[in-house]
């Protein structure tokens, strides 16, 4: 084998090792029978979970504190601006000191785990859990009833969670993508996913989830964050017909 052929074979092997399989993009689930009428509920918007970083040549996530802080500020401001369009009273969660703050964080992490499970085992037919296979339209997921005990949630009907994750392709990753293209091996550059979910505080049930594994909008700037929030809240229950959030369209992040 010549040196050039050997190098090519090595690059192909690396590309194969980090190639990502094609996945479905957007899915929305609602608990059967759930119907939220405009003006009927008080909803608390929990602190958004925002993670932004780079994707290394090998596909590893490398967090970036500055990007994350900027994205969190942009997303939080946009969510506040859009509260009035959601059809019900929406207030920002006021985190108390001490154990309450830690408990709220734990429930935020639990929601992320629950949402990942819904995406993996409910939204994609081939991965359905045995308990979900009997009735394909079932949407039965819960965080438990303990969350309603948080002082800032007393008197509220629902908690709204928003999670986003972005890994922007590094120069090395983009170069590898070109190599993969030449070798006929698909390599993705960048990962952008997010989900928003509504939890019934009386029962702990997840009653609505909107998830997208290929979201658009560069959350590091204001316009991109606004696009991301529009995507996250698309199809939000209880929204008056006169004030819809239009589906976000356009180029995805990279």
PDB file of C-alpha atoms in Angstrom:
ATOM      1  CA  UNK A   1       0.000   0.000   0.000  1.00  0.00           C
ATOM      2  CA  UNK A   2       1.352   3.426  -0.947  1.00  0.00           C
ATOM      3  CA  UNK A   3       1.752   6.186   1.639  1.00  0.00           C
ATOM      4  CA  UNK A   4      -1.128   8.128   0.060  1.00  0.00           C
ATOM      5  CA  UNK A   5      -3.422   5.105   0.115  1.00  0.00           C
ATOM      6  CA  UNK A   6      -2.460   4.329   3.696  1.00  0.00           C
ATOM      7  CA  UNK A   7      -3.245   7.926   4.753  1.00  0.00           C
ATOM      8  CA  UNK A   8      -6.570   7.802   2.940  1.00  0.00           C
ATOM      9  CA  UNK A   9      -7.493   4.541   4.636  1.00  0.00           C
ATOM     10  CA  UNK A  10      -6.628   6.025   8.014  1.00  0.00           C
ATOM     11  CA  UNK A  11      -8.768   9.089   7.417  1.00  0.00           C
ATOM     12  CA  UNK A  12     -11.695   6.929   6.336  1.00  0.00           C
ATOM     13  CA  UNK A  13     -11.337   4.844   9.501  1.00  0.00           C
ATOM     14  CA  UNK A  14     -11.430   7.994  11.658  1.00  0.00           C
ATOM     15  CA  UNK A  15     -14.424   9.314   9.754  1.00  0.00           C
ATOM     16  CA  UNK A  16     -16.294   6.051  10.260  1.00  0.00           C
ATOM     17  CA  UNK A  17     -15.539   6.096  13.971  1.00  0.00           C
ATOM     18  CA  UNK A  18     -17.149   9.518  14.452  1.00  0.00           C
ATOM     19  CA  UNK A  19     -19.873   9.381  11.819  1.00  0.00           C
ATOM     20  CA  UNK A  20     -23.306  10.034  13.266  1.00  0.00           C
ATOM     21  CA  UNK A  21     -26.381   8.113  12.122  1.00  0.00           C
ATOM     22  CA  UNK A  22     -29.238   9.999  10.536  1.00  0.00           C
ATOM     23  CA  UNK A  23     -31.993  10.749  13.023  1.00  0.00           C
ATOM     24  CA  UNK A  24     -35.498  12.067  12.853  1.00  0.00           C
ATOM     25  CA  UNK A  25     -35.811  15.712  13.682  1.00  0.00           C
ATOM     26  CA  UNK A  26     -38.879  17.131  15.351  1.00  0.00           C
ATOM     27  CA  UNK A  27     -41.483  15.346  17.454  1.00  0.00           C
ATOM     28  CA  UNK A  28     -44.316  16.574  19.670  1.00  0.00           C
ATOM     29  CA  UNK A  29     -46.254  14.560  22.224  1.00  0.00           C
ATOM     30  CA  UNK A  30     -49.365  15.394  24.258  1.00  0.00           C
ATOM     31  CA  UNK A  31     -51.017  13.334  26.976  1.00  0.00           C
ATOM     32  CA  UNK A  32     -54.304  11.903  25.635  1.00  0.00           C
ATOM     33  CA  UNK A  33     -57.271  13.949  26.802  1.00  0.00           C
ATOM     34  CA  UNK A  34     -55.166  16.940  27.822  1.00  0.00           C
ATOM     35  CA  UNK A  35     -56.713  20.244  26.803  1.00  0.00           C
ATOM     36  CA  UNK A  36     -55.469  23.578  28.119  1.00  0.00           C
ATOM     37  CA  UNK A  37     -57.908  26.402  27.528  1.00  0.00           C
ATOM     38  CA  UNK A  38     -56.621  29.967  27.085  1.00  0.00           C
ATOM     39  CA  UNK A  39     -56.729  31.914  30.327  1.00  0.00           C
ATOM     40  CA  UNK A  40     -57.386  28.865  32.476  1.00  0.00           C
ATOM     41  CA  UNK A  41     -54.017  28.249  34.120  1.00  0.00           C
ATOM     42  CA  UNK A  42     -51.061  29.738  35.948  1.00  0.00           C
ATOM     43  CA  UNK A  43     -47.774  28.478  34.534  1.00  0.00           C
ATOM     44  CA  UNK A  44     -44.346  28.893  36.091  1.00  0.00           C
ATOM     45  CA  UNK A  45     -41.435  29.086  33.668  1.00  0.00           C
ATOM     46  CA  UNK A  46     -38.505  27.289  35.277  1.00  0.00           C
ATOM     47  CA  UNK A  47     -34.926  28.494  34.805  1.00  0.00           C
ATOM     48  CA  UNK A  48     -33.878  27.417  31.275  1.00  0.00           C
ATOM     49  CA  UNK A  49     -31.174  24.764  31.037  1.00  0.00           C
ATOM     50  CA  UNK A  50     -28.672  26.021  28.451  1.00  0.00           C
ATOM     51  CA  UNK A  51     -25.440  24.312  27.398  1.00  0.00           C
ATOM     52  CA  UNK A  52     -23.290  25.697  24.589  1.00  0.00           C
ATOM     53  CA  UNK A  53     -19.844  24.578  23.482  1.00  0.00           C
ATOM     54  CA  UNK A  54     -17.752  23.271  20.616  1.00  0.00           C
ATOM     55  CA  UNK A  55     -17.589  19.858  18.968  1.00  0.00           C
ATOM     56  CA  UNK A  56     -14.022  18.631  18.720  1.00  0.00           C
ATOM     57  CA  UNK A  57     -12.551  16.865  15.700  1.00  0.00           C
ATOM     58  CA  UNK A  58     -13.377  13.532  17.324  1.00  0.00           C
ATOM     59  CA  UNK A  59     -16.928  14.615  18.157  1.00  0.00           C
ATOM     60  CA  UNK A  60     -16.423  15.346  21.871  1.00  0.00           C
ATOM     61  CA  UNK A  61     -18.353  18.176  23.538  1.00  0.00           C
ATOM     62  CA  UNK A  62     -16.172  21.022  24.852  1.00  0.00           C
ATOM     63  CA  UNK A  63     -18.179  23.485  27.014  1.00  0.00           C
ATOM     64  CA  UNK A  64     -17.750  27.220  26.517  1.00  0.00           C
ATOM     65  CA  UNK A  65     -18.762  29.328  29.534  1.00  0.00           C
ATOM     66  CA  UNK A  66     -18.919  32.615  27.602  1.00  0.00           C
ATOM     67  CA  UNK A  67     -21.141  31.185  24.848  1.00  0.00           C
ATOM     68  CA  UNK A  68     -23.385  29.560  27.439  1.00  0.00           C
ATOM     69  CA  UNK A  69     -23.799  32.776  29.447  1.00  0.00           C
ATOM     70  CA  UNK A  70     -24.643  34.784  26.331  1.00  0.00           C
ATOM     71  CA  UNK A  71     -27.109  32.175  25.118  1.00  0.00           C
ATOM     72  CA  UNK A  72     -28.801  31.908  28.506  1.00  0.00           C
ATOM     73  CA  UNK A  73     -29.256  35.686  28.662  1.00  0.00           C
ATOM     74  CA  UNK A  74     -30.695  35.866  25.133  1.00  0.00           C
ATOM     75  CA  UNK A  75     -33.046  32.921  25.668  1.00  0.00           C
ATOM     76  CA  UNK A  76     -34.236  34.159  29.069  1.00  0.00           C
ATOM     77  CA  UNK A  77     -34.982  37.638  27.715  1.00  0.00           C
ATOM     78  CA  UNK A  78     -36.842  36.194  24.716  1.00  0.00           C
ATOM     79  CA  UNK A  79     -38.925  33.896  26.922  1.00  0.00           C
ATOM     80  CA  UNK A  80     -39.904  36.866  29.085  1.00  0.00           C
ATOM     81  CA  UNK A  81     -40.901  38.857  26.009  1.00  0.00           C
ATOM     82  CA  UNK A  82     -43.054  35.992  24.715  1.00  0.00           C
ATOM     83  CA  UNK A  83     -44.914  35.217  27.941  1.00  0.00           C
ATOM     84  CA  UNK A  84     -47.935  37.236  26.873  1.00  0.00           C
ATOM     85  CA  UNK A  85     -48.360  35.181  23.676  1.00  0.00           C
ATOM     86  CA  UNK A  86     -48.785  31.820  25.431  1.00  0.00           C
ATOM     87  CA  UNK A  87     -52.493  32.179  26.196  1.00  0.00           C
ATOM     88  CA  UNK A  88     -52.243  31.777  29.968  1.00  0.00           C
ATOM     89  CA  UNK A  89     -50.612  33.540  32.895  1.00  0.00           C
ATOM     90  CA  UNK A  90     -46.902  32.721  32.733  1.00  0.00           C
ATOM     91  CA  UNK A  91     -44.546  33.851  35.480  1.00  0.00           C
ATOM     92  CA  UNK A  92     -40.807  33.412  35.925  1.00  0.00           C
ATOM     93  CA  UNK A  93     -39.710  31.002  38.634  1.00  0.00           C
ATOM     94  CA  UNK A  94     -38.270  32.945  41.566  1.00  0.00           C
ATOM     95  CA  UNK A  95     -35.622  30.703  43.009  1.00  0.00           C
ATOM     96  CA  UNK A  96     -35.377  30.826  46.789  1.00  0.00           C
ATOM     97  CA  UNK A  97     -32.214  30.343  48.835  1.00  0.00           C
ATOM     98  CA  UNK A  98     -30.865  27.182  50.400  1.00  0.00           C
ATOM     99  CA  UNK A  99     -32.355  23.721  49.790  1.00  0.00           C
ATOM    100  CA  UNK A 100     -35.200  25.025  47.602  1.00  0.00           C
ATOM    101  CA  UNK A 101     -32.731  26.144  44.933  1.00  0.00           C
ATOM    102  CA  UNK A 102     -30.954  22.797  44.990  1.00  0.00           C
ATOM    103  CA  UNK A 103     -34.260  20.919  44.791  1.00  0.00           C
ATOM    104  CA  UNK A 104     -35.414  23.007  41.831  1.00  0.00           C
ATOM    105  CA  UNK A 105     -32.140  22.193  40.063  1.00  0.00           C
ATOM    106  CA  UNK A 106     -32.656  18.496  40.756  1.00  0.00           C
ATOM    107  CA  UNK A 107     -36.125  18.594  39.230  1.00  0.00           C
ATOM    108  CA  UNK A 108     -34.717  20.432  36.229  1.00  0.00           C
ATOM    109  CA  UNK A 109     -32.164  17.647  35.769  1.00  0.00           C
ATOM    110  CA  UNK A 110     -34.888  15.036  36.266  1.00  0.00           C
ATOM    111  CA  UNK A 111     -36.985  16.683  33.572  1.00  0.00           C
ATOM    112  CA  UNK A 112     -34.017  16.507  31.193  1.00  0.00           C
ATOM    113  CA  UNK A 113     -33.625  12.787  31.872  1.00  0.00           C
ATOM    114  CA  UNK A 114     -37.354  12.207  31.451  1.00  0.00           C
ATOM    115  CA  UNK A 115     -37.460  14.157  28.183  1.00  0.00           C
ATOM    116  CA  UNK A 116     -34.500  12.168  26.832  1.00  0.00           C
ATOM    117  CA  UNK A 117     -36.381   8.963  27.669  1.00  0.00           C
ATOM    118  CA  UNK A 118     -39.502  10.179  25.860  1.00  0.00           C
ATOM    119  CA  UNK A 119     -37.450  11.098  22.808  1.00  0.00           C
ATOM    120  CA  UNK A 120     -35.565   7.799  22.783  1.00  0.00           C
ATOM    121  CA  UNK A 121     -38.306   5.356  23.733  1.00  0.00           C
ATOM    122  CA  UNK A 122     -41.596   7.022  22.803  1.00  0.00           C
ATOM    123  CA  UNK A 123     -41.043   9.203  19.767  1.00  0.00           C
ATOM    124  CA  UNK A 124     -39.136   6.649  17.694  1.00  0.00           C
ATOM    125  CA  UNK A 125     -41.055   3.457  16.996  1.00  0.00           C
ATOM    126  CA  UNK A 126     -38.097   1.091  16.825  1.00  0.00           C
ATOM    127  CA  UNK A 127     -37.023   1.973  20.371  1.00  0.00           C
ATOM    128  CA  UNK A 128     -40.389   1.799  22.152  1.00  0.00           C
ATOM    129  CA  UNK A 129     -40.323   0.411  25.660  1.00  0.00           C
ATOM    130  CA  UNK A 130     -42.373  -2.782  26.160  1.00  0.00           C
ATOM    131  CA  UNK A 131     -44.824  -0.841  28.339  1.00  0.00           C
ATOM    132  CA  UNK A 132     -45.360   1.666  25.514  1.00  0.00           C
ATOM    133  CA  UNK A 133     -45.883  -0.858  22.732  1.00  0.00           C
ATOM    134  CA  UNK A 134     -49.402  -1.956  23.642  1.00  0.00           C
ATOM    135  CA  UNK A 135     -50.945   1.405  22.842  1.00  0.00           C
ATOM    136  CA  UNK A 136     -48.819   3.424  20.478  1.00  0.00           C
ATOM    137  CA  UNK A 137     -50.689   6.636  21.234  1.00  0.00           C
ATOM    138  CA  UNK A 138     -50.040   6.446  24.991  1.00  0.00           C
ATOM    139  CA  UNK A 139     -48.095   9.358  26.424  1.00  0.00           C
ATOM    140  CA  UNK A 140     -47.617   8.435  30.057  1.00  0.00           C
ATOM    141  CA  UNK A 141     -44.611  10.016  31.771  1.00  0.00           C
ATOM    142  CA  UNK A 142     -44.232  11.623  35.194  1.00  0.00           C
ATOM    143  CA  UNK A 143     -41.833  13.554  37.442  1.00  0.00           C
ATOM    144  CA  UNK A 144     -43.778  12.627  40.577  1.00  0.00           C
ATOM    145  CA  UNK A 145     -45.814  14.928  42.789  1.00  0.00           C
ATOM    146  CA  UNK A 146     -43.047  16.250  45.044  1.00  0.00           C
ATOM    147  CA  UNK A 147     -42.192  19.219  42.854  1.00  0.00           C
ATOM    148  CA  UNK A 148     -45.430  21.005  43.782  1.00  0.00           C
ATOM    149  CA  UNK A 149     -44.048  21.440  47.295  1.00  0.00           C
ATOM    150  CA  UNK A 150     -41.542  24.069  46.202  1.00  0.00           C
ATOM    151  CA  UNK A 151     -42.694  27.408  47.717  1.00  0.00           C
ATOM    152  CA  UNK A 152     -42.371  29.294  44.418  1.00  0.00           C
ATOM    153  CA  UNK A 153     -44.710  26.800  42.726  1.00  0.00           C
ATOM    154  CA  UNK A 154     -47.543  26.949  45.237  1.00  0.00           C
ATOM    155  CA  UNK A 155     -50.741  28.103  43.609  1.00  0.00           C
ATOM    156  CA  UNK A 156     -49.445  27.305  40.113  1.00  0.00           C
ATOM    157  CA  UNK A 157     -51.011  24.734  37.810  1.00  0.00           C
ATOM    158  CA  UNK A 158     -48.101  23.858  35.537  1.00  0.00           C
ATOM    159  CA  UNK A 159     -44.320  24.146  35.291  1.00  0.00           C
ATOM    160  CA  UNK A 160     -42.760  24.897  31.919  1.00  0.00           C
ATOM    161  CA  UNK A 161     -39.245  23.558  31.299  1.00  0.00           C
ATOM    162  CA  UNK A 162     -36.935  24.625  28.466  1.00  0.00           C
ATOM    163  CA  UNK A 163     -33.669  22.820  27.673  1.00  0.00           C
ATOM    164  CA  UNK A 164     -31.209  23.506  24.863  1.00  0.00           C
ATOM    165  CA  UNK A 165     -27.881  21.929  23.912  1.00  0.00           C
ATOM    166  CA  UNK A 166     -25.537  23.230  21.229  1.00  0.00           C
ATOM    167  CA  UNK A 167     -22.123  21.992  20.116  1.00  0.00           C
ATOM    168  CA  UNK A 168     -20.724  24.073  17.250  1.00  0.00           C
ATOM    169  CA  UNK A 169     -18.381  22.236  14.910  1.00  0.00           C
ATOM    170  CA  UNK A 170     -14.711  23.158  15.347  1.00  0.00           C
ATOM    171  CA  UNK A 171     -12.447  23.805  12.356  1.00  0.00           C
ATOM    172  CA  UNK A 172     -11.033  20.306  12.788  1.00  0.00           C
ATOM    173  CA  UNK A 173     -14.510  18.789  12.808  1.00  0.00           C
ATOM    174  CA  UNK A 174     -15.495  20.694   9.672  1.00  0.00           C
ATOM    175  CA  UNK A 175     -12.293  19.562   7.950  1.00  0.00           C
ATOM    176  CA  UNK A 176     -13.110  15.975   8.883  1.00  0.00           C
ATOM    177  CA  UNK A 177     -16.569  16.472   7.437  1.00  0.00           C
ATOM    178  CA  UNK A 178     -14.956  17.369   4.096  1.00  0.00           C
ATOM    179  CA  UNK A 179     -12.738  14.284   4.292  1.00  0.00           C
ATOM    180  CA  UNK A 180     -15.758  12.149   5.015  1.00  0.00           C
ATOM    181  CA  UNK A 181     -17.576  13.652   2.051  1.00  0.00           C
ATOM    182  CA  UNK A 182     -14.686  12.781  -0.269  1.00  0.00           C
ATOM    183  CA  UNK A 183     -14.521   9.262   1.180  1.00  0.00           C
ATOM    184  CA  UNK A 184     -18.269   8.727   0.925  1.00  0.00           C
ATOM    185  CA  UNK A 185     -18.652   8.529   4.720  1.00  0.00           C
ATOM    186  CA  UNK A 186     -21.189  10.884   6.377  1.00  0.00           C
ATOM    187  CA  UNK A 187     -19.767  12.983   9.206  1.00  0.00           C
ATOM    188  CA  UNK A 188     -21.892  15.595  10.954  1.00  0.00           C
ATOM    189  CA  UNK A 189     -20.503  18.925  12.088  1.00  0.00           C
ATOM    190  CA  UNK A 190     -22.364  20.460  14.985  1.00  0.00           C
ATOM    191  CA  UNK A 191     -25.145  19.211  17.220  1.00  0.00           C
ATOM    192  CA  UNK A 192     -28.168  21.332  18.117  1.00  0.00           C
ATOM    193  CA  UNK A 193     -31.059  19.897  20.094  1.00  0.00           C
ATOM    194  CA  UNK A 194     -33.669  21.193  22.475  1.00  0.00           C
ATOM    195  CA  UNK A 195     -37.019  20.537  24.065  1.00  0.00           C
ATOM    196  CA  UNK A 196     -39.752  22.288  25.972  1.00  0.00           C
ATOM    197  CA  UNK A 197     -42.161  20.485  28.252  1.00  0.00           C
ATOM    198  CA  UNK A 198     -45.206  21.234  30.393  1.00  0.00           C
ATOM    199  CA  UNK A 199     -45.669  19.390  33.704  1.00  0.00           C
ATOM    200  CA  UNK A 200     -48.979  19.241  35.605  1.00  0.00           C
ATOM    201  CA  UNK A 201     -48.034  20.167  39.171  1.00  0.00           C
ATOM    202  CA  UNK A 202     -51.058  18.415  40.677  1.00  0.00           C
ATOM    203  CA  UNK A 203     -50.126  15.018  39.282  1.00  0.00           C
ATOM    204  CA  UNK A 204     -46.494  15.418  38.208  1.00  0.00           C
ATOM    205  CA  UNK A 205     -47.439  14.199  34.727  1.00  0.00           C
ATOM    206  CA  UNK A 206     -45.695  15.424  31.608  1.00  0.00           C
ATOM    207  CA  UNK A 207     -48.652  16.625  29.537  1.00  0.00           C
ATOM    208  CA  UNK A 208     -46.819  18.160  26.551  1.00  0.00           C
ATOM    209  CA  UNK A 209     -43.358  17.871  25.063  1.00  0.00           C
ATOM    210  CA  UNK A 210     -41.901  19.460  21.943  1.00  0.00           C
ATOM    211  CA  UNK A 211     -38.479  18.122  20.978  1.00  0.00           C
ATOM    212  CA  UNK A 212     -36.136  18.711  18.067  1.00  0.00           C
ATOM    213  CA  UNK A 213     -32.755  17.034  17.555  1.00  0.00           C
ATOM    214  CA  UNK A 214     -31.763  19.415  14.773  1.00  0.00           C
ATOM    215  CA  UNK A 215     -32.746  22.869  15.902  1.00  0.00           C
ATOM    216  CA  UNK A 216     -32.039  26.129  14.116  1.00  0.00           C
ATOM    217  CA  UNK A 217     -30.902  29.499  15.383  1.00  0.00           C
ATOM    218  CA  UNK A 218     -27.480  30.445  16.686  1.00  0.00           C
ATOM    219  CA  UNK A 219     -28.276  30.946  20.372  1.00  0.00           C
ATOM    220  CA  UNK A 220     -25.118  32.995  20.851  1.00  0.00           C
ATOM    221  CA  UNK A 221     -26.844  36.024  19.307  1.00  0.00           C
ATOM    222  CA  UNK A 222     -30.229  37.644  19.939  1.00  0.00           C
ATOM    223  CA  UNK A 223     -31.858  36.841  16.589  1.00  0.00           C
ATOM    224  CA  UNK A 224     -30.746  33.228  16.737  1.00  0.00           C
ATOM    225  CA  UNK A 225     -32.032  32.839  20.292  1.00  0.00           C
ATOM    226  CA  UNK A 226     -35.412  34.244  19.243  1.00  0.00           C
ATOM    227  CA  UNK A 227     -35.595  31.703  16.434  1.00  0.00           C
ATOM    228  CA  UNK A 228     -34.727  28.917  18.877  1.00  0.00           C
ATOM    229  CA  UNK A 229     -37.428  29.932  21.329  1.00  0.00           C
ATOM    230  CA  UNK A 230     -40.024  30.069  18.540  1.00  0.00           C
ATOM    231  CA  UNK A 231     -39.118  26.504  17.647  1.00  0.00           C
ATOM    232  CA  UNK A 232     -39.202  25.329  21.248  1.00  0.00           C
ATOM    233  CA  UNK A 233     -42.669  26.780  21.883  1.00  0.00           C
ATOM    234  CA  UNK A 234     -44.186  25.772  18.565  1.00  0.00           C
ATOM    235  CA  UNK A 235     -47.512  24.054  19.209  1.00  0.00           C
ATOM    236  CA  UNK A 236     -47.696  25.233  22.829  1.00  0.00           C
ATOM    237  CA  UNK A 237     -51.097  24.195  24.250  1.00  0.00           C
ATOM    238  CA  UNK A 238     -53.657  26.828  25.173  1.00  0.00           C
ATOM    239  CA  UNK A 239     -52.406  29.434  22.746  1.00  0.00           C
ATOM    240  CA  UNK A 240     -55.185  31.630  21.305  1.00  0.00           C
ATOM    241  CA  UNK A 241     -55.565  31.129  17.513  1.00  0.00           C
ATOM    242  CA  UNK A 242     -55.033  34.863  16.980  1.00  0.00           C
ATOM    243  CA  UNK A 243     -51.524  34.766  18.453  1.00  0.00           C
ATOM    244  CA  UNK A 244     -49.669  31.752  17.075  1.00  0.00           C
ATOM    245  CA  UNK A 245     -45.897  31.420  17.126  1.00  0.00           C
ATOM    246  CA  UNK A 246     -44.992  30.761  13.520  1.00  0.00           C
ATOM    247  CA  UNK A 247     -42.858  27.667  12.851  1.00  0.00           C
ATOM    248  CA  UNK A 248     -39.219  28.641  12.557  1.00  0.00           C
ATOM    249  CA  UNK A 249     -37.744  28.023   9.154  1.00  0.00           C
ATOM    250  CA  UNK A 250     -34.372  28.444   7.569  1.00  0.00           C
ATOM    251  CA  UNK A 251     -30.860  27.201   7.856  1.00  0.00           C
ATOM    252  CA  UNK A 252     -29.942  25.032  10.828  1.00  0.00           C
ATOM    253  CA  UNK A 253     -27.000  25.841  13.094  1.00  0.00           C
ATOM    254  CA  UNK A 254     -23.592  24.295  12.463  1.00  0.00           C
TER     255      UNK A 254
END
